[in-house]
Amino acid sequence: MVSEPFIPANDGVLITVEDLTMAYGARVIMQNVSFTINYGEIMIIMGGSGCGKSTLLRHMIGLKMPYRGRILFGVADISRVDDAQRRRLLASFGVLYQGGALWSSMTLEENVALPLGEFTDLDARAIRDLVSLKLALVGLDGYQSYYPSEISGGMRKRAALARAIALDPEILFFDEPSAGLDPVSSRRLDDLILEIRDTMNTTIVVVTHELASIFAISDNAVYLDAVTKTMLACGDPRDMAKDPPDPRIYEFLTRGET
Amino acid sequence: MRGDALVVAFAGDWKLAADVPRVAALSLEGSTGQPTSIVVDTDNLGAWDSALLVYIINLRDRCAALNIDLNLDALPPSAVRLLTLADAVPEKASDCEHCDDPNVRERVGQFCLAIFRDVTEMLAFVGECTAAMLRLCCGKARMRRQDFLNSIQDCGPHALPIVTLISFLVGLIIAFLGAVVLKRMAAEFYVSYIVGYGILREMGALMVGIIMAGRTGAAFAAEIGSMKVSEELDALRTLGISPIEFVVLPRLTALVLMMPLLTLYADLIGVGGGWFIAVATLDISHHQFFSGMIDVVGMADLVMGLVKSVVFGVVVAFSGCLRGMHCENRSDAVGAAATRAVVTSITLITITNALIDGIATLYGI
Ligand SMILES: Nc1ncnc2c1ncn2[C@@H]1O[C@H](COP(=O)(O)OP(=O)(O)O)[C@@H](O)[C@H]1O
Ligand SMILES: [Mg+2]
């Protein structure tokens, strides 16, 4: 059930971040961030801890209003759309939060079913089938009746991924998907991300600082720097590594080893 | 002294567990006044750990302040390496949001602003809850039945033991105090009046309100607060589901529905407690107690208590959910949210109780 793309085409550009300044209250976190994300691209947001990666993600999914600047999906500004359009935008997003953010009072089945019940008119039977398909995709079929507190951290991440892809979203947002996972699980998650992109042509935005992931899955990346509070670079991280535009990025991409 | 340099010789073990001297205890005043340099001597140094390093760092700070040269060449090489590591913090936390000490005026200003912000937040939350409530009445709100039932169970049956205990105790106390005073005036008969009036009109609802504030209001704040910290509320928002409808409404409606029932139950138990004391310590028969009570305590008193209980239910659920929703994004803020919920609930219960009593007196109810 791949839905019609609703976001008006804009020369292959899906998301435009324009001169964005982010702040909590009066405390500016990051200023003058501008970049674009194309359809079907995997975009990495990287940078040290606490530099504002999650904050940027929260702006992109409309949880936080920009201090200045705007974020466009096609030509629609996420902070200025009307309710109906906002709902359609939200229906095309899938978000994997940093800690999973599964609803702890619901079983995995109910967790994955909630978005389906919310945005589709499917009957209970169809929803159940879809839920087991999504859980199977992340290797968790059979865990339908478990509560989030009853499974391990890695499984919780995967269950959250199943929930994020429940609606076959056009755009997926991942906040540190491999944080807290062992190297093998983290590698498998990378493969899954690539698989999702290749099979469903999903546009994917990933916040991460895992070098292995960055080089394995990225098409494009932006580097946020906490000291200057600006975006230091935007482009293919492999090019950045070869020809670093800034010593800090070089240090980041080589873990400070020379 | 060696020349005009002061020699600081370390001897024996310098361990955290041992009682080592402090830099402040070191007298820099030699026979010829303040030395121009200090040399460290470690020939007799035994085992050492961070205690030595802290001493050296403090000594260095003191020397820097007094413009004295400090020669550390004699330190063990590993100690020097640790010192270098400690100095190599890439950027010392300098943008000090935490270390400025605001003066009194600033503090008063910030306090007022905080109160203002608090009231604005409360009013906004009242508005949102009312809107969600209206949507619920039109059948448009999204609320899981299961969440509602869980809340009902938690606010109702699970609260019975503590409500039983406290109401019985309050009934006992009222009757006992009444008995002591009334006996002196040979008016023991009126104890049923005091118990009935006191429990039904005031104490029943008030006690249930305060119990629920500590029990359920705090739980609401902690549950919602931890949902906020773990981004569960954000996950709802990105599905276009209002957390107010999904999380607050089931709790609010459950508590408001359960409060009158709990209060009715508490009234029963409280009167039972009073009756127990009256019959046991005073020369009053069961019949006298209850007929006396029915004579003076009317339906109005019972209804008054129930009305109060509904108001307290709204107040407690509202405070709990408000504090939970405004919990900061840190896990240690969840406890603070629960505390604030209880304080807010009890404050608001006191205020609304006084208001209702005032209005009732005004209209002679
Ligand atoms: N709710 C908040 N209120 C105020 N400051 C915040 C809040 N959330 C994050 N911050 C601050 O914003 C900065 C960026 O945080 P975040 O986006 O979470 O970083 P990260 O890149 O590690 O994901 C941090 O310095 C953090 O202290
Ligand atoms: Mg983060």
Coordinates of C-alpha atoms in Angstrom, one line a residue, chain A residues 123-258:
Chain A
D123 CA -10.4 -3.6 10.0
A124 CA -8.9 -5.3 13.1
R125 CA -7.9 -8.5 11.2
A126 CA -6.0 -6.6 8.5
I127 CA -4.2 -4.5 11.1
R128 CA -3.2 -7.7 13.0
D129 CA -1.7 -9.1 9.8
L130 CA 0.1 -5.9 9.1
V131 CA 1.5 -5.8 12.6
S132 CA 2.9 -9.3 12.4
L133 CA 4.4 -8.4 9.0
K134 CA 6.2 -5.4 10.4
L135 CA 7.3 -7.2 13.4
A136 CA 8.6 -10.0 11.2
L137 CA 10.5 -7.5 9.1
V138 CA 12.5 -6.5 12.2
G139 CA 12.8 -10.1 13.4
L140 CA 10.3 -9.8 16.3
D141 CA 7.3 -11.9 15.0
G142 CA 5.9 -13.8 17.9
Y143 CA 6.5 -11.0 20.4
Q144 CA 3.1 -9.4 19.8
S145 CA 1.9 -9.7 23.4
Y146 CA 5.1 -8.6 25.1
Y147 CA 5.3 -5.3 26.9
P148 CA 8.3 -3.0 26.1
S149 CA 9.6 -3.6 29.6
E150 CA 9.8 -7.3 29.0
I151 CA 12.2 -7.3 26.1
S152 CA 15.9 -6.2 25.8
G153 CA 17.1 -2.8 24.7
G154 CA 18.1 -4.0 21.2
M155 CA 14.7 -5.6 20.7
R156 CA 13.0 -2.4 21.9
K157 CA 14.9 -0.4 19.3
R158 CA 13.7 -2.9 16.6
A159 CA 10.1 -2.8 17.8
A160 CA 10.2 0.9 17.7
L161 CA 11.5 0.6 14.1
A162 CA 8.5 -1.7 13.3
R163 CA 6.3 1.0 14.7
A164 CA 8.1 3.7 12.7
I165 CA 7.6 1.8 9.4
A166 CA 4.0 0.8 10.2
L167 CA 2.5 3.2 7.8
D168 CA 5.1 2.7 5.0
P169 CA 6.2 6.3 5.5
E170 CA 7.8 8.4 2.8
I171 CA 10.3 9.8 5.2
L172 CA 11.9 8.1 8.1
F173 CA 13.7 9.8 10.9
F174 CA 16.1 7.9 13.1
D175 CA 17.7 9.4 16.2
E176 CA 20.8 7.5 17.0
P177 CA 19.5 4.1 15.9
S178 CA 22.6 2.2 16.9
A179 CA 23.2 3.8 20.2
G180 CA 23.4 1.1 22.9
L181 CA 23.5 -1.8 20.4
D182 CA 26.2 -4.3 20.1
P183 CA 28.3 -4.1 16.9
V184 CA 26.5 -7.0 15.2
S185 CA 23.0 -5.7 15.9
S186 CA 24.1 -2.2 14.9
R187 CA 25.4 -3.6 11.6
R188 CA 22.1 -5.5 11.0
L189 CA 20.2 -2.3 11.6
D190 CA 22.3 -0.5 9.0
D191 CA 21.5 -3.2 6.5
L192 CA 17.8 -2.9 7.4
I193 CA 18.0 0.8 6.8
L194 CA 19.5 0.3 3.4
E195 CA 17.0 -2.4 2.6
I196 CA 14.1 -0.1 3.5
R197 CA 15.4 2.6 1.3
D198 CA 16.1 0.3 -1.6
T199 CA 12.8 -1.5 -1.5
M200 CA 10.4 1.3 -0.7
N201 CA 12.4 4.2 -1.9
T202 CA 12.0 5.9 1.4
T203 CA 13.9 9.1 2.2
I204 CA 15.8 8.6 5.4
V205 CA 17.3 11.1 7.9
V206 CA 19.6 9.5 10.4
V207 CA 21.2 11.2 13.4
T208 CA 24.3 9.3 14.4
H209 CA 27.9 9.6 15.4
E210 CA 28.9 6.0 14.6
L211 CA 31.5 6.3 11.9
A212 CA 30.9 2.8 10.6
S213 CA 27.2 3.6 10.1
I214 CA 28.0 6.9 8.5
F215 CA 30.3 5.4 5.9
A216 CA 28.0 2.4 5.3
I217 CA 24.7 4.0 4.7
S218 CA 25.1 7.7 3.9
D219 CA 24.5 9.4 0.6
N220 CA 24.9 12.8 2.1
A221 CA 25.7 14.3 5.5
V222 CA 25.7 17.5 7.5
Y223 CA 28.1 18.2 10.3
L224 CA 27.0 20.3 13.2
D225 CA 29.6 21.8 15.5
A226 CA 28.8 22.7 19.1
V227 CA 31.6 25.2 19.5
T228 CA 30.8 27.5 16.6
K229 CA 27.1 26.6 16.9
T230 CA 26.9 26.3 13.1
M231 CA 26.8 23.7 10.4
L232 CA 30.4 23.2 9.3
A233 CA 29.9 21.1 6.2
C234 CA 27.3 19.4 4.0
G235 CA 28.1 16.8 1.5
D236 CA 29.2 13.2 1.0
P237 CA 31.1 12.1 4.2
R238 CA 33.5 10.1 2.1
D239 CA 34.5 13.2 0.3
M240 CA 34.7 15.0 3.6
A241 CA 37.1 12.4 4.9
K242 CA 39.3 12.7 1.8
D243 CA 39.3 16.4 1.6
P244 CA 38.1 17.7 5.0
P245 CA 36.7 21.2 4.8
D246 CA 37.6 21.8 8.4
P247 CA 40.1 20.3 10.9
R248 CA 37.3 19.5 13.3
I249 CA 35.5 17.4 10.8
Y250 CA 38.7 15.7 10.0
E251 CA 39.2 14.9 13.6
F252 CA 35.6 13.6 13.9
L253 CA 35.8 11.4 10.9
T254 CA 39.1 9.9 11.8
R255 CA 38.4 9.7 15.6
G256 CA 41.3 12.1 16.1
E257 CA 43.8 9.5 14.9
T258 CA 46.3 10.7 12.3

